[in-house]
mmCIF file of C-alpha atoms in Angstrom:
data_model
loop_
_atom_site.group_PDB
_atom_site.id
_atom_site.type_symbol
_atom_site.label_atom_id
_atom_site.label_comp_id
_atom_site.label_asym_id
_atom_site.label_seq_id
_atom_site.Cartn_x
_atom_site.Cartn_y
_atom_site.Cartn_z
ATOM 1 C CA MET Z 1 125.934 60.151 -0.699
ATOM 2 C CA ASP Z 2 128.160 61.554 -3.548
ATOM 3 C CA ALA Z 3 125.698 64.532 -3.513
ATOM 4 C CA VAL Z 4 126.064 65.090 0.259
ATOM 5 C CA LYS Z 5 129.959 64.885 -0.201
ATOM 6 C CA SER Z 6 130.094 67.411 -3.058
ATOM 7 C CA ILE Z 7 127.847 69.815 -1.199
ATOM 8 C CA PHE Z 8 130.096 69.653 1.764
ATOM 9 C CA GLN Z 9 133.154 70.272 -0.428
ATOM 10 C CA SER Z 10 131.792 73.280 -2.237
ATOM 11 C CA VAL Z 11 130.518 74.773 0.846
ATOM 12 C CA PHE Z 12 133.870 74.350 2.323
ATOM 13 C CA ARG Z 13 135.629 75.896 -0.633
ATOM 14 C CA SER Z 14 133.319 78.798 -1.195
ATOM 15 C CA ARG Z 15 134.293 80.339 2.064
ATOM 16 C CA SER Z 16 137.168 82.061 0.097
ATOM 17 C CA LYS Z 17 135.149 83.278 -2.805
ATOM 18 C CA PRO Z 18 133.453 86.688 -3.061
ATOM 19 C CA ARG Z 19 130.104 86.941 -1.421
ATOM 20 C CA PHE Z 20 127.989 86.922 -4.494
ATOM 21 C CA GLN Z 21 129.535 83.571 -5.843
ATOM 22 C CA ARG Z 22 129.128 81.578 -2.642
ATOM 23 C CA LEU Z 23 125.544 80.686 -3.150
ATOM 24 C CA SER Z 24 126.164 79.096 -6.520
ATOM 25 C CA TRP Z 25 126.892 75.719 -4.837
ATOM 26 C CA ILE Z 26 123.161 75.464 -4.167
ATOM 27 C CA ARG Z 27 122.437 75.715 -7.989
ATOM 28 C CA THR Z 28 125.196 73.212 -8.952
ATOM 29 C CA SER Z 29 124.580 70.706 -6.281
ATOM 30 C CA TRP Z 30 120.771 70.869 -7.045
ATOM 31 C CA ARG Z 31 121.617 70.320 -10.794
ATOM 32 C CA SER Z 32 123.718 67.363 -9.910
ATOM 33 C CA VAL Z 33 121.188 65.860 -7.766
ATOM 34 C CA VAL Z 34 118.365 66.163 -10.086
ATOM 35 C CA ASN Z 35 120.291 65.039 -13.353
ATOM 36 C CA ASP Z 36 122.011 62.005 -11.970
ATOM 37 C CA HIS Z 37 118.936 60.552 -10.272
ATOM 38 C CA PRO Z 38 115.951 60.230 -12.770
ATOM 39 C CA ILE Z 39 113.591 59.210 -9.907
ATOM 40 C CA VAL Z 40 114.408 62.706 -8.250
ATOM 41 C CA ARG Z 41 113.780 64.471 -11.607
ATOM 42 C CA ARG Z 42 110.375 62.932 -12.222
ATOM 43 C CA SER Z 43 109.148 63.492 -8.716
ATOM 44 C CA TRP Z 44 110.330 67.081 -8.970
ATOM 45 C CA ASN Z 45 108.600 67.594 -12.366
ATOM 46 C CA THR Z 46 105.567 66.068 -11.012
ATOM 47 C CA LEU Z 47 105.511 68.240 -7.927
ATOM 48 C CA PHE Z 48 106.443 71.388 -9.942
ATOM 49 C CA TRP Z 49 103.326 71.083 -12.235
ATOM 50 C CA LEU Z 50 100.996 69.866 -9.473
ATOM 51 C CA PRO Z 51 99.352 73.289 -8.714
ATOM 52 C CA THR Z 52 98.353 73.442 -12.637
ATOM 53 C CA ALA Z 53 96.907 69.962 -12.323
ATOM 54 C CA ILE Z 54 94.945 70.718 -9.092
ATOM 55 C CA VAL Z 55 93.554 73.962 -10.470
ATOM 56 C CA PHE Z 56 92.540 72.233 -13.592
ATOM 57 C CA THR Z 57 90.509 69.393 -11.781
ATOM 58 C CA ASP Z 58 89.215 72.309 -9.469
ATOM 59 C CA PHE Z 59 87.980 74.445 -12.313
ATOM 60 C CA PHE Z 60 87.432 72.277 -15.267
ATOM 61 C CA PHE Z 61 86.892 68.526 -15.333
ATOM 62 C CA VAL Z 62 87.296 65.759 -12.964
ATOM 63 C CA VAL Z 63 86.579 61.994 -13.134
ATOM 64 C CA LYS Z 64 84.856 60.362 -10.222
ATOM 65 C CA GLN Z 65 83.160 56.957 -9.335
ATOM 66 C CA VAL Z 66 79.493 56.864 -8.351
ATOM 67 C CA ALA Z 67 78.594 55.215 -5.097
ATOM 68 C CA GLY Z 68 75.110 54.269 -3.748
ATOM 69 C CA PRO Z 69 71.753 53.670 -5.179
ATOM 70 C CA SER Z 70 70.205 56.990 -4.881
ATOM 71 C CA MET Z 71 70.285 57.865 -8.415
ATOM 72 C CA GLN Z 72 68.895 54.496 -9.816
ATOM 73 C CA PRO Z 73 67.973 53.612 -12.645
ATOM 74 C CA THR Z 74 70.041 56.725 -14.134
ATOM 75 C CA LEU Z 75 73.251 55.772 -12.491
ATOM 76 C CA ASN Z 76 74.399 52.617 -10.918
ATOM 77 C CA PRO Z 77 71.398 50.487 -11.877
ATOM 78 C CA ASN Z 78 70.952 47.121 -10.369
ATOM 79 C CA SER Z 79 71.522 45.587 -13.880
ATOM 80 C CA SER Z 80 75.161 46.649 -13.752
ATOM 81 C CA GLN Z 81 77.836 44.716 -11.876
ATOM 82 C CA TRP Z 82 80.111 47.781 -11.537
ATOM 83 C CA ARG Z 83 79.891 51.190 -10.103
ATOM 84 C CA ASP Z 84 79.686 54.023 -12.849
ATOM 85 C CA ILE Z 85 82.628 56.193 -13.496
ATOM 86 C CA VAL Z 86 81.428 59.636 -14.698
ATOM 87 C CA LEU Z 87 82.911 62.894 -15.997
ATOM 88 C CA PHE Z 88 82.127 65.973 -13.953
ATOM 89 C CA ASP Z 89 82.105 69.421 -15.351
ATOM 90 C CA ARG Z 90 83.475 72.095 -12.888
ATOM 91 C CA TYR Z 91 83.570 74.809 -15.248
ATOM 92 C CA HIS Z 92 79.757 75.457 -15.445
ATOM 93 C CA VAL Z 93 79.840 75.636 -11.445
ATOM 94 C CA LYS Z 94 82.824 77.465 -10.570
ATOM 95 C CA VAL Z 95 83.741 79.772 -13.505
ATOM 96 C CA GLU Z 96 80.589 80.351 -15.315
ATOM 97 C CA PRO Z 97 77.489 79.012 -13.180
ATOM 98 C CA ARG Z 98 74.850 77.837 -15.125
ATOM 99 C CA TYR Z 99 72.001 75.495 -13.644
ATOM 100 C CA GLU Z 100 68.646 74.098 -15.063
ATOM 101 C CA ARG Z 101 66.075 71.999 -13.592
ATOM 102 C CA GLY Z 102 67.105 68.306 -14.433
ATOM 103 C CA ASP Z 103 70.815 68.889 -14.206
ATOM 104 C CA ILE Z 104 72.619 65.997 -12.214
ATOM 105 C CA ILE Z 105 75.019 67.615 -9.851
ATOM 106 C CA ALA Z 106 77.427 66.572 -7.138
ATOM 107 C CA VAL Z 107 76.681 68.526 -4.020
ATOM 108 C CA TRP Z 108 78.191 68.538 -0.580
ATOM 109 C CA SER Z 109 76.315 67.416 2.448
ATOM 110 C CA PRO Z 110 75.374 70.608 4.568
ATOM 111 C CA SER Z 111 75.734 68.659 7.994
ATOM 112 C CA ASP Z 112 78.708 66.391 7.180
ATOM 113 C CA PRO Z 113 81.481 68.025 5.354
ATOM 114 C CA SER Z 114 83.110 65.018 3.968
ATOM 115 C CA LYS Z 115 80.096 63.501 2.167
ATOM 116 C CA LEU Z 116 79.468 64.192 -1.498
ATOM 117 C CA PHE Z 117 76.010 63.409 -2.845
ATOM 118 C CA ILE Z 118 75.094 63.165 -6.615
ATOM 119 C CA LYS Z 119 71.606 64.450 -6.898
ATOM 120 C CA ARG Z 120 69.269 65.837 -9.603
ATOM 121 C CA ILE Z 121 68.093 69.596 -9.424
ATOM 122 C CA ILE Z 122 64.367 69.644 -9.159
ATOM 123 C CA ALA Z 123 63.756 73.272 -8.487
ATOM 124 C CA LEU Z 124 65.700 76.594 -8.635
ATOM 125 C CA ALA Z 125 65.288 79.592 -6.364
ATOM 126 C CA GLY Z 126 61.905 81.120 -6.418
ATOM 127 C CA ASP Z 127 60.023 77.830 -7.477
ATOM 128 C CA VAL Z 128 57.405 76.128 -5.261
ATOM 129 C CA VAL Z 129 57.924 72.452 -4.719
ATOM 130 C CA LYS Z 130 55.704 69.720 -3.372
ATOM 131 C CA THR Z 131 57.927 67.772 -0.998
ATOM 132 C CA LEU Z 132 58.083 64.189 -0.143
ATOM 133 C CA PRO Z 133 58.116 62.471 3.287
ATOM 134 C CA PRO Z 134 60.186 62.915 5.503
ATOM 135 C CA TYR Z 135 60.095 66.658 4.888
ATOM 136 C CA PRO Z 136 57.722 68.421 7.546
ATOM 137 C CA ASP Z 137 56.047 70.927 5.197
ATOM 138 C CA LEU Z 138 53.993 69.828 2.275
ATOM 139 C CA GLN Z 139 55.101 72.742 0.081
ATOM 140 C CA VAL Z 140 58.396 74.795 0.047
ATOM 141 C CA CYS Z 141 59.256 77.867 -1.850
ATOM 142 C CA VAL Z 142 62.986 77.702 -2.439
ATOM 143 C CA PRO Z 143 64.892 80.618 -1.122
ATOM 144 C CA GLU Z 144 67.060 82.892 -3.098
ATOM 145 C CA GLY Z 145 70.556 81.382 -3.789
ATOM 146 C CA HIS Z 146 69.407 77.798 -3.079
ATOM 147 C CA VAL Z 147 68.113 74.703 -5.046
ATOM 148 C CA TRP Z 148 66.041 71.656 -4.266
ATOM 149 C CA VAL Z 149 67.821 68.434 -5.085
ATOM 150 C CA GLU Z 150 66.440 64.873 -5.084
ATOM 151 C CA GLY Z 151 67.719 61.555 -5.987
ATOM 152 C CA ASP Z 152 65.940 59.688 -8.784
ATOM 153 C CA GLU Z 153 65.385 56.840 -6.417
ATOM 154 C CA ARG Z 154 63.130 58.442 -4.081
ATOM 155 C CA PHE Z 155 62.908 55.749 -1.400
ATOM 156 C CA ASN Z 156 66.583 55.319 -1.016
ATOM 157 C CA SER Z 157 67.875 58.928 -1.273
ATOM 158 C CA ASP Z 158 69.239 61.307 1.505
ATOM 159 C CA ASP Z 159 68.257 64.545 -0.512
ATOM 160 C CA SER Z 160 66.522 67.848 0.044
ATOM 161 C CA ASN Z 161 63.503 66.143 1.526
ATOM 162 C CA VAL Z 162 65.770 65.244 4.371
ATOM 163 C CA PHE Z 163 67.995 68.298 4.698
ATOM 164 C CA GLY Z 164 66.058 71.138 2.875
ATOM 165 C CA PRO Z 165 67.047 73.438 0.167
ATOM 166 C CA VAL Z 166 70.706 73.419 -0.494
ATOM 167 C CA PRO Z 167 72.942 76.627 -1.038
ATOM 168 C CA LEU Z 168 74.285 76.961 -4.549
ATOM 169 C CA ALA Z 169 77.763 77.340 -2.886
ATOM 170 C CA LEU Z 170 77.604 73.761 -1.768
ATOM 171 C CA ILE Z 171 77.370 72.483 -5.384
ATOM 172 C CA ASP Z 172 80.684 70.888 -6.566
ATOM 173 C CA ALA Z 173 80.236 69.885 -10.073
ATOM 174 C CA LYS Z 174 77.823 69.032 -12.744
ATOM 175 C CA LEU Z 175 77.580 65.576 -14.484
ATOM 176 C CA LEU Z 176 78.512 65.726 -18.112
ATOM 177 C CA TYR Z 177 79.269 61.992 -19.336
ATOM 178 C CA ILE Z 178 79.220 58.395 -18.230
ATOM 179 C CA ILE Z 179 82.457 57.031 -19.075
ATOM 180 C CA PHE Z 180 82.163 53.389 -17.784
ATOM 181 C CA PRO Z 181 80.416 50.990 -18.101
ATOM 182 C CA PHE Z 182 80.597 51.027 -21.945
ATOM 183 C CA ASP Z 183 77.051 49.690 -22.613
ATOM 184 C CA ARG Z 184 75.648 53.049 -21.154
ATOM 185 C CA ILE Z 185 78.534 55.275 -22.292
ATOM 186 C CA GLY Z 186 77.507 58.753 -23.383
ATOM 187 C CA PRO Z 187 76.326 62.164 -22.277
ATOM 188 C CA VAL Z 188 73.752 62.566 -19.645
ATOM 189 C CA SER Z 189 71.173 65.362 -20.497
ATOM 190 C CA SER Z 190 69.037 67.314 -18.213
ATOM 191 C CA ARG Z 191 65.896 66.968 -20.216
ATOM 192 C CA ILE Z 192 64.887 64.071 -22.411
ATOM 193 C CA THR Z 193 62.382 64.395 -25.284
ATOM 194 C CA VAL Z 194 60.257 61.652 -26.920
ATOM 195 C CA ARG Z 195 62.183 60.052 -29.902
ATOM 196 C CA ASP Z 196 60.455 58.555 -32.923
ATOM 197 C CA ASP Z 197 63.612 56.805 -34.299
ATOM 198 C CA LEU Z 198 63.803 54.089 -31.585
ATOM 199 C CA PRO Z 199 62.400 50.671 -32.427
ATOM 200 C CA LYS Z 200 59.696 49.403 -29.812
ATOM 201 C CA GLY Z 201 62.107 47.387 -27.617
ATOM 202 C CA PRO Z 202 63.748 47.502 -24.230
ATOM 203 C CA ALA Z 203 65.565 50.613 -25.090
ATOM 204 C CA TRP Z 204 62.435 52.516 -26.008
ATOM 205 C CA ARG Z 205 60.711 51.232 -22.853
ATOM 206 C CA ASN Z 206 63.606 52.649 -20.744
ATOM 207 C CA GLU Z 207 63.463 55.930 -22.443
ATOM 208 C CA MET Z 208 59.607 56.067 -21.972
ATOM 209 C CA ALA Z 209 59.965 55.312 -18.286
ATOM 210 C CA ALA Z 210 62.579 58.076 -17.939
ATOM 211 C CA ILE Z 211 60.140 60.445 -19.649
ATOM 212 C CA GLU Z 212 57.420 59.477 -17.285
ATOM 213 C CA ARG Z 213 59.853 60.129 -14.232
ATOM 214 C CA GLN Z 214 60.569 63.548 -15.707
ATOM 215 C CA GLN Z 215 56.837 64.291 -16.118
ATOM 216 C CA TRP Z 216 56.392 63.303 -12.478
ATOM 217 C CA ARG Z 217 59.249 65.564 -11.295
ATOM 218 C CA ASP Z 218 57.878 68.560 -13.407
ATOM 219 C CA SER Z 219 54.365 68.127 -11.933
ATOM 220 C CA ARG Z 220 55.674 68.734 -8.398
ATOM 221 C CA VAL Z 221 57.330 72.098 -9.266
ATOM 222 C CA THR Z 222 55.593 75.272 -9.797
ATOM 223 C CA LYS Z 223 58.026 77.390 -11.593
ATOM 224 C CA ARG Z 224 58.872 80.967 -10.477
ATOM 225 C CA SER Z 225 56.629 83.384 -12.389
ATOM 226 C CA GLU Z 226 58.781 85.187 -14.864
ATOM 227 C CA MET S 1 114.341 92.404 -42.946
ATOM 228 C CA ARG S 2 116.877 89.591 -43.456
ATOM 229 C CA ARG S 3 117.677 89.673 -39.651
ATOM 230 C CA LEU S 4 114.048 89.001 -39.027
ATOM 231 C CA LEU S 5 114.057 86.081 -41.364
ATOM 232 C CA ARG S 6 117.427 84.604 -39.705
ATOM 233 C CA LYS S 7 115.847 84.465 -36.206
ATOM 234 C CA ASP S 8 115.030 81.070 -35.080
ATOM 235 C CA TRP S 9 111.386 81.511 -34.512
ATOM 236 C CA PRO S 10 110.355 77.944 -33.670
ATOM 237 C CA SER S 11 112.637 77.825 -30.828
ATOM 238 C CA LEU S 12 111.674 81.237 -29.680
ATOM 239 C CA GLY S 13 108.077 80.263 -29.883
ATOM 240 C CA ARG S 14 108.701 77.178 -27.678
ATOM 241 C CA LYS S 15 110.541 79.325 -25.012
ATOM 242 C CA PHE S 16 107.578 81.768 -25.084
ATOM 243 C CA GLY S 17 105.090 78.970 -24.899
ATOM 244 C CA TYR S 18 107.067 77.431 -22.064
ATOM 245 C CA GLY S 19 107.027 80.847 -20.349
ATOM 246 C CA ILE S 20 103.343 81.176 -20.513
ATOM 247 C CA LEU S 21 102.913 77.736 -18.934
ATOM 248 C CA LEU S 22 105.234 78.569 -16.121
ATOM 249 C CA GLY S 23 103.236 81.874 -15.679
ATOM 250 C CA ILE S 24 100.045 79.759 -15.361
ATOM 251 C CA ASN S 25 101.618 77.226 -13.031
ATOM 252 C CA CYS S 26 102.708 80.316 -10.882
ATOM 253 C CA GLY S 27 99.416 81.847 -10.824
ATOM 254 C CA CYS S 28 97.808 78.342 -9.875
ATOM 255 C CA MET S 29 100.213 78.107 -6.955
ATOM 256 C CA LEU S 30 99.329 81.639 -5.723
ATOM 257 C CA HIS S 31 95.683 80.837 -5.966
ATOM 258 C CA LEU S 32 95.969 77.526 -4.121
ATOM 259 C CA PHE S 33 98.236 79.165 -1.493
ATOM 260 C CA GLN S 34 95.628 81.986 -0.996
ATOM 261 C CA ARG S 35 92.521 79.497 -0.930
ATOM 262 C CA TYR S 36 94.257 76.887 1.504
ATOM 263 C CA ILE S 37 96.699 78.745 3.513
ATOM 264 C CA GLY S 38 95.535 82.244 3.590
ATOM 265 C CA GLY S 39 96.530 85.683 2.710
ATOM 266 C CA PRO S 40 95.321 89.183 2.346
ATOM 267 C CA LYS S 41 91.768 89.898 1.235
ATOM 268 C CA PRO S 42 89.917 93.286 0.895
ATOM 269 C CA ALA S 43 86.549 93.814 2.652
ATOM 270 C CA TYR S 44 83.478 95.832 1.606
ATOM 271 C CA GLY S 45 80.244 96.703 3.472
ATOM 272 C CA PRO S 46 78.781 98.265 6.597
ATOM 273 C CA SER S 47 77.784 94.957 8.119
ATOM 274 C CA MET S 48 80.742 94.753 10.539
ATOM 275 C CA LEU S 49 80.931 98.189 11.720
ATOM 276 C CA PRO S 50 82.959 99.191 14.012
ATOM 277 C CA THR S 51 85.212 96.270 13.827
ATOM 278 C CA LEU S 52 85.660 96.571 9.918
ATOM 279 C CA ALA S 53 85.304 99.845 8.010
ATOM 280 C CA VAL S 54 82.956 100.110 4.948
ATOM 281 C CA GLN S 55 85.842 100.089 2.486
ATOM 282 C CA GLY S 56 89.487 100.446 1.801
ATOM 283 C CA GLU S 57 90.722 97.945 4.285
ATOM 284 C CA LEU S 58 92.820 94.741 3.847
ATOM 285 C CA LEU S 59 92.216 91.809 6.013
ATOM 286 C CA LEU S 60 94.501 88.734 6.810
ATOM 287 C CA GLU S 61 92.679 85.360 6.271
ATOM 288 C CA ASN S 62 93.962 82.173 7.960
ATOM 289 C CA ASN S 63 92.574 79.205 5.980
ATOM 290 C CA LEU S 64 95.254 76.838 7.034
ATOM 291 C CA SER S 65 93.858 76.169 10.622
ATOM 292 C CA TYR S 66 90.290 75.696 9.459
ATOM 293 C CA TRP S 67 91.453 73.260 6.806
ATOM 294 C CA LEU S 68 93.490 71.078 9.152
ATOM 295 C CA ASN S 69 91.094 71.123 11.839
ATOM 296 C CA PRO S 70 87.470 72.346 11.081
ATOM 297 C CA LYS S 71 86.567 72.191 14.730
ATOM 298 C CA SER S 72 89.056 74.941 15.650
ATOM 299 C CA ILE S 73 86.387 77.598 15.335
ATOM 300 C CA ALA S 74 85.160 79.196 18.627
ATOM 301 C CA ARG S 75 82.312 81.491 19.501
ATOM 302 C CA GLY S 76 83.231 84.868 18.685
ATOM 303 C CA ASP S 77 85.755 84.220 16.063
ATOM 304 C CA LEU S 78 85.632 86.162 12.803
ATOM 305 C CA VAL S 79 85.156 83.655 9.835
ATOM 306 C CA SER S 80 85.157 84.225 6.092
ATOM 307 C CA PHE S 81 82.740 82.068 4.124
ATOM 308 C CA VAL S 82 81.071 81.856 0.792
ATOM 309 C CA SER S 83 77.642 83.640 0.956
ATOM 310 C CA PRO S 84 74.647 81.230 0.957
ATOM 311 C CA ILE S 85 72.571 83.774 -1.076
ATOM 312 C CA ASN S 86 75.292 84.599 -3.687
ATOM 313 C CA PRO S 87 77.979 81.961 -4.350
ATOM 314 C CA GLN S 88 80.182 84.320 -6.128
ATOM 315 C CA ARG S 89 80.790 86.380 -3.097
ATOM 316 C CA LEU S 90 82.665 85.816 0.109
ATOM 317 C CA ALA S 91 81.358 87.277 3.341
ATOM 318 C CA CYS S 92 82.979 87.912 6.733
ATOM 319 C CA LYS S 93 80.837 87.588 9.914
ATOM 320 C CA ARG S 94 81.381 86.579 13.521
ATOM 321 C CA VAL S 95 80.386 83.110 14.982
ATOM 322 C CA ILE S 96 77.697 83.287 17.523
ATOM 323 C CA GLY S 97 76.554 79.736 17.747
ATOM 324 C CA LEU S 98 78.379 76.321 17.178
ATOM 325 C CA PRO S 99 76.612 73.075 16.233
ATOM 326 C CA GLY S 100 74.170 72.133 18.893
ATOM 327 C CA ASP S 101 73.914 75.597 20.544
ATOM 328 C CA VAL S 102 70.536 77.126 21.372
ATOM 329 C CA VAL S 103 70.640 80.573 19.914
ATOM 330 C CA CYS S 104 68.156 83.630 20.266
ATOM 331 C CA VAL S 105 67.343 84.535 16.667
ATOM 332 C CA ASP S 106 66.977 88.216 17.103
ATOM 333 C CA PRO S 107 67.119 89.839 20.616
ATOM 334 C CA THR S 108 66.240 93.267 19.000
ATOM 335 C CA GLY S 109 62.863 91.697 17.732
ATOM 336 C CA GLU S 110 63.195 93.067 14.143
ATOM 337 C CA LYS S 111 63.611 89.971 12.159
ATOM 338 C CA ALA S 112 61.855 87.339 14.561
ATOM 339 C CA PRO S 113 60.148 87.763 17.928
ATOM 340 C CA SER S 114 62.670 88.061 20.581
ATOM 341 C CA THR S 115 61.705 85.101 22.304
ATOM 342 C CA GLU S 116 62.332 82.838 19.262
ATOM 343 C CA HIS S 117 65.272 80.388 19.701
ATOM 344 C CA VAL S 118 66.697 77.783 17.344
ATOM 345 C CA ILE S 119 68.953 74.867 17.876
ATOM 346 C CA VAL S 120 71.860 75.109 15.429
ATOM 347 C CA PRO S 121 71.953 71.801 13.523
ATOM 348 C CA LYS S 122 74.814 69.443 13.278
ATOM 349 C CA GLY S 123 77.719 70.810 11.042
ATOM 350 C CA HIS S 124 76.226 74.454 10.965
ATOM 351 C CA TYR S 125 77.120 77.638 12.702
ATOM 352 C CA TRP S 126 75.186 80.758 13.499
ATOM 353 C CA LEU S 127 76.860 83.875 12.128
ATOM 354 C CA SER S 128 76.050 87.394 12.920
ATOM 355 C CA GLY S 129 77.440 90.725 11.806
ATOM 356 C CA ASP S 130 78.770 93.285 14.348
ATOM 357 C CA ASN S 131 76.479 96.047 12.971
ATOM 358 C CA ALA S 132 73.121 94.312 13.535
ATOM 359 C CA ALA S 133 71.127 97.067 11.896
ATOM 360 C CA ALA S 134 72.743 96.643 8.562
ATOM 361 C CA SER S 135 73.714 93.083 8.312
ATOM 362 C CA ARG S 136 72.384 90.369 6.176
ATOM 363 C CA ASP S 137 73.477 87.102 8.420
ATOM 364 C CA SER S 138 71.967 84.044 10.061
ATOM 365 C CA ARG S 139 68.852 86.049 11.138
ATOM 366 C CA TRP S 140 68.089 86.244 7.467
ATOM 367 C CA TYR S 141 69.286 83.118 5.858
ATOM 368 C CA GLY S 142 69.531 80.733 8.788
ATOM 369 C CA PRO S 143 72.529 78.573 10.045
ATOM 370 C CA VAL S 144 75.404 78.323 7.654
ATOM 371 C CA SER S 145 76.814 74.983 6.677
ATOM 372 C CA GLY S 146 80.384 74.406 7.969
ATOM 373 C CA ARG S 147 81.433 73.473 4.307
ATOM 374 C CA LEU S 148 80.775 77.084 3.253
ATOM 375 C CA ILE S 149 83.435 78.405 5.790
ATOM 376 C CA ARG S 150 86.893 79.256 4.330
ATOM 377 C CA GLY S 151 88.855 80.276 7.334
ATOM 378 C CA LYS S 152 89.296 82.775 10.055
ATOM 379 C CA VAL S 153 89.913 86.428 9.728
ATOM 380 C CA VAL S 154 92.789 87.113 12.108
ATOM 381 C CA ALA S 155 94.102 90.482 11.441
ATOM 382 C CA LYS S 156 93.521 93.970 9.690
ATOM 383 C CA ILE S 157 96.685 94.708 7.681
ATOM 384 C CA TRP S 158 95.751 97.877 5.920
ATOM 385 C CA PRO S 159 95.703 100.965 6.381
ATOM 386 C CA PRO S 160 98.826 100.753 8.626
ATOM 387 C CA ARG S 161 97.470 103.225 11.170
ATOM 388 C CA SER S 162 94.561 100.884 11.973
ATOM 389 C CA TRP S 163 96.682 97.658 12.081
ATOM 390 C CA THR S 164 94.924 95.259 14.607
ATOM 391 C CA VAL S 165 95.034 91.635 15.560
ATOM 392 C CA PHE S 166 91.443 90.603 16.109
ATOM 393 C CA ARG S 167 91.205 88.855 19.543
ATOM 394 C CA ASN S 168 88.085 86.864 20.700
ATOM 395 C CA PRO S 169 85.930 89.345 22.603
ATOM 396 C CA VAL S 170 83.576 86.723 23.926
ATOM 397 C CA SER S 171 83.198 86.278 27.853
ATOM 398 C CA TYR S 172 80.907 83.618 29.195
ATOM 399 C CA ILE S 173 78.656 84.228 32.036
ATOM 400 C CA ASP S 174 78.015 81.206 34.334
#
């Protein structure tokens, strides 16, 4: 209320001033509004730096929660009560694209622009993939500029076996790190290798199962000849 | 030399750093404006002759209407989209088929038999360049997902002598 009154008074008084001084009331009234009301100052600061924050999450890193069972047991396993929270890397998709077979990526659905899937890259452009049902053809050569993506849980996954190869431009981000829950915190690598240092317990068995799944995925892909 | 030592370097450094941050913020705002609301963009290539020249032209892109309402695309509109074959490039073509339409793949018979028709899947568009002989479009890479489309190209703003607003040239035959 005081701000409105002071604005009105300064506009009224400025009619007698020379032209270049008349608009200084905008600056003084803005200063008084911002400095007297901390809420206005904080929201203005947030709004002011919002473009940088948006571009940072668009081009560098973003944190998201994983929904759905299509990447079990890598993400959201049945043994976990909570949905995984993961860190995505957008730098290696938007700024400096780098894809390998085995990367877990977030990819937009080609037919529904609001759905984001998290799947694994099985094959790159030029590779020949042996597909799974319900894909109509038994073998597909992935076209230029496209990738073949599949979920780790093949029976419950809407992936390239349903909608075909996906253009690289639909890829949104690459999975880098699992942040939550804390018992599976750590980086998610695109390829696992056999380790000698694990004792032969449940963790070793899980690793071996993951290696077996990786071998099965590799067996269905004929890499493009160099 | 003593004048250099007497300057308040820390506060100058702080001001310089703040200036750099302001510059970054300004650049980010311009980038977001140009990506989500629209702006001028250059165009190259022969695939849209005679509507667009091979080079040297600036087009005006309207991304806001597509962002707010993805269904605002009509048959015959010029759209800008990320190329399905090269994600680092933007392309500009004309919309021929909306989701659900039955489209003749290539009436000239070069890329496919002239009787071959496809049904455009849900969420995809069939795009075609005006210069069919020199255009890599949906006849080559199939229907394009609506998620790849950025916005509509509404006008040509440079060079000034060929300033045009693109109107939808499609007419329907019943």
